[in-house]
Coordinates of C-alpha atoms in Angstrom, one line a residue:
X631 CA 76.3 46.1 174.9
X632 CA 77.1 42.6 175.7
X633 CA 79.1 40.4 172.9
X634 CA 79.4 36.6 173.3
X635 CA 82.4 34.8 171.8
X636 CA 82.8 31.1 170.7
X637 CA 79.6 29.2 170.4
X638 CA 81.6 25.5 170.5
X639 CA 84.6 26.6 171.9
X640 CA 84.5 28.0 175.6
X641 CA 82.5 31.1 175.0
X642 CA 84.1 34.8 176.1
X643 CA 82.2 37.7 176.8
X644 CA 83.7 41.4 175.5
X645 CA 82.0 44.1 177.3
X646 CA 82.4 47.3 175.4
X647 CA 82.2 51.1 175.8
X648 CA 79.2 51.7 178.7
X649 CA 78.6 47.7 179.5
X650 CA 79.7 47.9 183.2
X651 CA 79.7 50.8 185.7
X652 CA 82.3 49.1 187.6
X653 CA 85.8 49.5 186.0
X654 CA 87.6 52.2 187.6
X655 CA 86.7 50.0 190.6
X656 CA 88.0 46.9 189.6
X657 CA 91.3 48.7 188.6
X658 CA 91.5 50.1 191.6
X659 CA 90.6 47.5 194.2
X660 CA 92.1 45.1 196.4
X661 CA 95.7 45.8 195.9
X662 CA 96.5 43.2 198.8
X663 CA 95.2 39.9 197.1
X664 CA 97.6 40.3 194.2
X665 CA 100.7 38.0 194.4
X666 CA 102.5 39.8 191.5
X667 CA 102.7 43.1 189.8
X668 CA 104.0 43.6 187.4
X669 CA 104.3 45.7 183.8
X670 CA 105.0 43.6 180.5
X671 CA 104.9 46.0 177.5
X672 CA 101.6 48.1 177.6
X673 CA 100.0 45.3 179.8
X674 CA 99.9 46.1 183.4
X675 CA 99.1 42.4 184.9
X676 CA 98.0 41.6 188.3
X677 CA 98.6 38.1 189.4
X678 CA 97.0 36.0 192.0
X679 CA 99.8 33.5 191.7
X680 CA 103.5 34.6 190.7
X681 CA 103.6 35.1 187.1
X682 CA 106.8 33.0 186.6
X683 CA 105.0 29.9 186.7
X684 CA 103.5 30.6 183.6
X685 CA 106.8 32.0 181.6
X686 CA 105.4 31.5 178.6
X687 CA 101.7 33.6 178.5
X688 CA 104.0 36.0 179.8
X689 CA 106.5 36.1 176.8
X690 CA 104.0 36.0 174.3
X691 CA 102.5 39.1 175.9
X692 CA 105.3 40.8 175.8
X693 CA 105.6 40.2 172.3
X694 CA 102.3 40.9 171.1
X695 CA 101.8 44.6 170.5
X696 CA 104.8 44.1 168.2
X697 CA 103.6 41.6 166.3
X698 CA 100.4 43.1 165.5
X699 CA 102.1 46.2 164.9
X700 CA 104.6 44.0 162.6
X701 CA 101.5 42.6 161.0
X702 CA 99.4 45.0 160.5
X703 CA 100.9 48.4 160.5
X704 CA 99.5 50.0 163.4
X705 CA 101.2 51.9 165.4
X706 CA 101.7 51.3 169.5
X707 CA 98.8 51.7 171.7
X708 CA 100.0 54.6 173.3
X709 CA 97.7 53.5 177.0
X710 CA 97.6 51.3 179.6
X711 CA 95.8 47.7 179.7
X712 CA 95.1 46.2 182.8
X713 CA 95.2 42.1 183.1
X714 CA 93.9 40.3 185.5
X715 CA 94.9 36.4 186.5
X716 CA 93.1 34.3 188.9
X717 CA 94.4 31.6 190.2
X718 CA 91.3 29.3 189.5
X719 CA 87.6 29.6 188.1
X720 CA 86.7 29.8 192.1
X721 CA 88.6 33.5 192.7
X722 CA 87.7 34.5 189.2
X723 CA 84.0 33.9 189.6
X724 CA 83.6 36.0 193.1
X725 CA 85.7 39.0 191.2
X726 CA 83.1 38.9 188.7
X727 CA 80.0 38.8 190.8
X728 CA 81.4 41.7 193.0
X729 CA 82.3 44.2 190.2
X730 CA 80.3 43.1 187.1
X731 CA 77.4 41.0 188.5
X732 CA 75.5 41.6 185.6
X733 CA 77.9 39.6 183.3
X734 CA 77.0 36.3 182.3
X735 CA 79.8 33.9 183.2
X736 CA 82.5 32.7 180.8
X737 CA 86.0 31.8 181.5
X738 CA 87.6 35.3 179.8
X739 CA 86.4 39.0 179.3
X740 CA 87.8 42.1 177.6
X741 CA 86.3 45.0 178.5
X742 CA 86.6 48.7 178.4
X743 CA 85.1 51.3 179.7
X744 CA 85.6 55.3 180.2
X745 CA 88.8 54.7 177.8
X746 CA 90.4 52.1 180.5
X747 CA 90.9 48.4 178.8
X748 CA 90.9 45.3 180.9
X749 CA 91.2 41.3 180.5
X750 CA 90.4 39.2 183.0
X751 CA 91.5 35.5 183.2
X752 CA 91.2 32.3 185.4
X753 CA 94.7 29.6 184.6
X754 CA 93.8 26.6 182.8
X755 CA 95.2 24.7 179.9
X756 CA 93.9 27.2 177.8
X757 CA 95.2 30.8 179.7
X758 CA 97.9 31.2 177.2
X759 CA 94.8 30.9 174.3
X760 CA 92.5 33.2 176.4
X761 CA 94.6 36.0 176.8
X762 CA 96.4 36.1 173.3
X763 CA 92.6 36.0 172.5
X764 CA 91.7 39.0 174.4
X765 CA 94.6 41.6 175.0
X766 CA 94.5 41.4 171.0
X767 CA 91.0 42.8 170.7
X768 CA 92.4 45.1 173.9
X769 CA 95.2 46.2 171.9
X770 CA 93.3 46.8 168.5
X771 CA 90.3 48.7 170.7
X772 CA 93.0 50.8 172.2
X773 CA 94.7 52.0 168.5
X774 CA 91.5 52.2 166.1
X775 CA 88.0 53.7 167.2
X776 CA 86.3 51.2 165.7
X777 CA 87.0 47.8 164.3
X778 CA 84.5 46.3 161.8
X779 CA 83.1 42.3 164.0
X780 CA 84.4 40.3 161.5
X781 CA 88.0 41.3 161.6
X782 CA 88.2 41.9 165.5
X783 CA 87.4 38.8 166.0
X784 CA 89.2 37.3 162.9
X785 CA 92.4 39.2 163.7
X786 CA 91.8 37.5 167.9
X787 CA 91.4 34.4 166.3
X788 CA 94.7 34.6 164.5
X789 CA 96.4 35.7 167.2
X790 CA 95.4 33.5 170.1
X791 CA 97.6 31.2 168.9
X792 CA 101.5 31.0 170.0
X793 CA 103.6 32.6 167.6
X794 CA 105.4 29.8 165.9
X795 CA 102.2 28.1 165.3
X796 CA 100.2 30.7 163.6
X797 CA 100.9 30.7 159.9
X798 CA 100.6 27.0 159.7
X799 CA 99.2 25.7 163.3
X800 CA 95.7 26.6 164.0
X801 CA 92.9 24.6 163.7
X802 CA 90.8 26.3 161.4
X803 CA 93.7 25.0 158.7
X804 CA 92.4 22.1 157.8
X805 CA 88.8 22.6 157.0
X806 CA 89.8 25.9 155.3
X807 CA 92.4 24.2 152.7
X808 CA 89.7 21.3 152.2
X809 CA 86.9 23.3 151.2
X810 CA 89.6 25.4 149.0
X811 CA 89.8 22.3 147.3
X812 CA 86.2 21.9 146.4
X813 CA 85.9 25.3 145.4
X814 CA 83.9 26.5 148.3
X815 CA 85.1 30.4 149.1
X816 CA 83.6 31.9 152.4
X817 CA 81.7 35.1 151.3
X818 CA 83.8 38.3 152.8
X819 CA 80.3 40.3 151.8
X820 CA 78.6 37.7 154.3
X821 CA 80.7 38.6 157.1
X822 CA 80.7 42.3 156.8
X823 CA 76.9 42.3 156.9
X824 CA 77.2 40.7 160.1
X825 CA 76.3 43.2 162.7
X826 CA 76.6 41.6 166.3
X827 CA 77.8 38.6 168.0
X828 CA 74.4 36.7 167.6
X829 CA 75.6 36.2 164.1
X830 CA 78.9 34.7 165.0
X831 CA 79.0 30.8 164.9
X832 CA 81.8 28.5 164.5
X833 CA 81.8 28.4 160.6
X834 CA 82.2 32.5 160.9
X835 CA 84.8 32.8 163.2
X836 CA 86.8 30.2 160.4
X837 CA 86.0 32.3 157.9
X838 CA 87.0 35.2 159.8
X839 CA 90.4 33.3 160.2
X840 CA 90.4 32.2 156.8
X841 CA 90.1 36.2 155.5
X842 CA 93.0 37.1 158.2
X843 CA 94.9 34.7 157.0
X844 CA 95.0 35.2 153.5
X845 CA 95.4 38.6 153.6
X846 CA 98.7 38.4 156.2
X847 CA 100.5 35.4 154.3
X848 CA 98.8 35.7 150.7
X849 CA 99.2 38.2 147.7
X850 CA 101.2 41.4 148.5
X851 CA 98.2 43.2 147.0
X852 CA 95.8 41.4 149.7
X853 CA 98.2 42.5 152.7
X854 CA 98.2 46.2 151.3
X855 CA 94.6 46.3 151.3
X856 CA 94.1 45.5 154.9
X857 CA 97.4 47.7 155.7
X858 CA 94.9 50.9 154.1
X859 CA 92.0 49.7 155.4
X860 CA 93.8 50.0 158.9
X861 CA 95.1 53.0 158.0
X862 CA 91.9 54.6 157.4
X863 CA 90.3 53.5 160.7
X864 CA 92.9 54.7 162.8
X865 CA 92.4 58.4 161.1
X866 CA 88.7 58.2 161.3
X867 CA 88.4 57.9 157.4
X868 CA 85.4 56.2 156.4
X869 CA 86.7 53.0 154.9
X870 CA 84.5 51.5 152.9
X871 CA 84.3 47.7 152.8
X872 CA 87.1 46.0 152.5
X873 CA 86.1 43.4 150.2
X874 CA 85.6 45.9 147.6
X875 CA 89.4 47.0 148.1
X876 CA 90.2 43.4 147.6
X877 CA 88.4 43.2 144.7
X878 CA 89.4 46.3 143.2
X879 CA 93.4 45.0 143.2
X880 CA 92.6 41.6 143.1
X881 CA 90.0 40.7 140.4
X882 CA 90.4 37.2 140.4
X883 CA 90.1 37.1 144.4
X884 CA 88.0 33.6 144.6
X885 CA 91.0 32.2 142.6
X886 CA 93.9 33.9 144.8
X887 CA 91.8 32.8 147.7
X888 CA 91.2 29.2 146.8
X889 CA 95.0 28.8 145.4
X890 CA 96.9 30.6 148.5
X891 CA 94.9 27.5 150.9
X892 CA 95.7 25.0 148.3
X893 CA 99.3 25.6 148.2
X894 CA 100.1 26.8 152.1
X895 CA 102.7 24.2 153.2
X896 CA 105.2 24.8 156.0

């Protein structure tokens, strides 16, 4: 199954579980063109340029199963994930069309397949974006069996950005707080209905963010919620939805929503 990413904003495809018949043989391959090897947390990365140009992607990779872990409760991923740079769009095209010439191009993909997670990623401005982006859905596909659309990508869309500029940087903020102010609330019930990428357009992937968001830096209630929601999919509980837990300890959540985006000031 084939999921496209970002309808506005440089699209990314996510390749799940039986997409590509290729993997163990893009793992495995070509061990010669790779400048730099090397192991950053539970990311083994391949280079085709040293890594220490880009000192930055790197520490924030090295950070980021802690965060989400920090964040969200979940424990380490416990397996290996396998990123891939290119040194341009060039390389990064003619790796796709050898091992995955069925994928449609776009300048990042997750994928997984037989249990083995990999990223792959061409540098530009926007690597740093692009792989925050997709070892966090690597990371959360490699601790829960299943993650509901709207939070994977919600959750990615959090977490692309660097670390100091999550809370109060990303550009979703704006829109979100203004339409706080007119009282216009993003349905949660709207997003959990939504069953594939097809349904995922610019205004869901900022309420996505907006949902992430409050529940991470709003009411202690909201953050426990998603905390047992987690819990449960990790132990292969049926969860439920999680606007109803929302509801259930919050039952003035339009207003807690509306308030936490009027009032978020660094």
């Amino acid at each position: 199954m084939l999921r496209l990413r970002r309808h506005l904003r440089a699209p990314v495809v996510r390749c799940l579980l039986g997409a590509v018949a290729c993997a163990s043989s893009a793992v495995g391959s070509g061990q010669d063109r790779w400048a730099d090897v090397r192991v950053v947390g539970p990311f083994l990365c391949r280079s085709e340029f040293r890594l220490d140009q880009v000192p930055g992607v790197l520490a924030d990779l090295g950070r980021l199963e802690m965060d989400l872990a920090g964040a969200l409760g979940l424990k380490p991923a416990g397996q290996t994930i396998h990123v891939f740079f290119f040194r341009g769009q060039k390389s990064y095209r003619s790796y796709l069309k050898q091992f995955f010439p069925g994928v449609p191009y776009r300048r990042a993909l997750f994928l997984k397949r037989n249990g083995v997670g990999m990223v792959f990623a061409y540098r530009s401005t926007q690597l740093g974006v692009d792989v925050r982006h997709e070892c966090t859905h690597a990371l959360l596909h490699a601790t829960l069996p299943v993650v509901p659309l709207w939070l994977d990508e919600g959750l990615a869309e959090y977490f692309e950005a660097p670390p100091l500029e999550r809370a109060f940087g990303s550009p979703h903020l704006a829109s979100v707080r203004w339409m706080a102010r007119l009282g216009i609330i993003p349905k949660l019930e709207k997003l959990e209905a939504i069953g594939n990428l097809d349904g995922m357009g610019p205004s869901e992937y900022r309420n996505a963010w907006a949902w992430v968001h409050f529940m991470l830096h709003g009411p202690a209630e909201a953050r426990q919620s998603l905390w047992e929601f987690l819990a449960d999919l990790e132990a292969s509980t049926p969860p439920g939805y999680l606007s109803a837990r929302l509801r259930w300890r919050l039952p003035d959540l339009k207003r807690q929503f509306a308030n936490h985006f009027k009032r978020w000031k660094r």
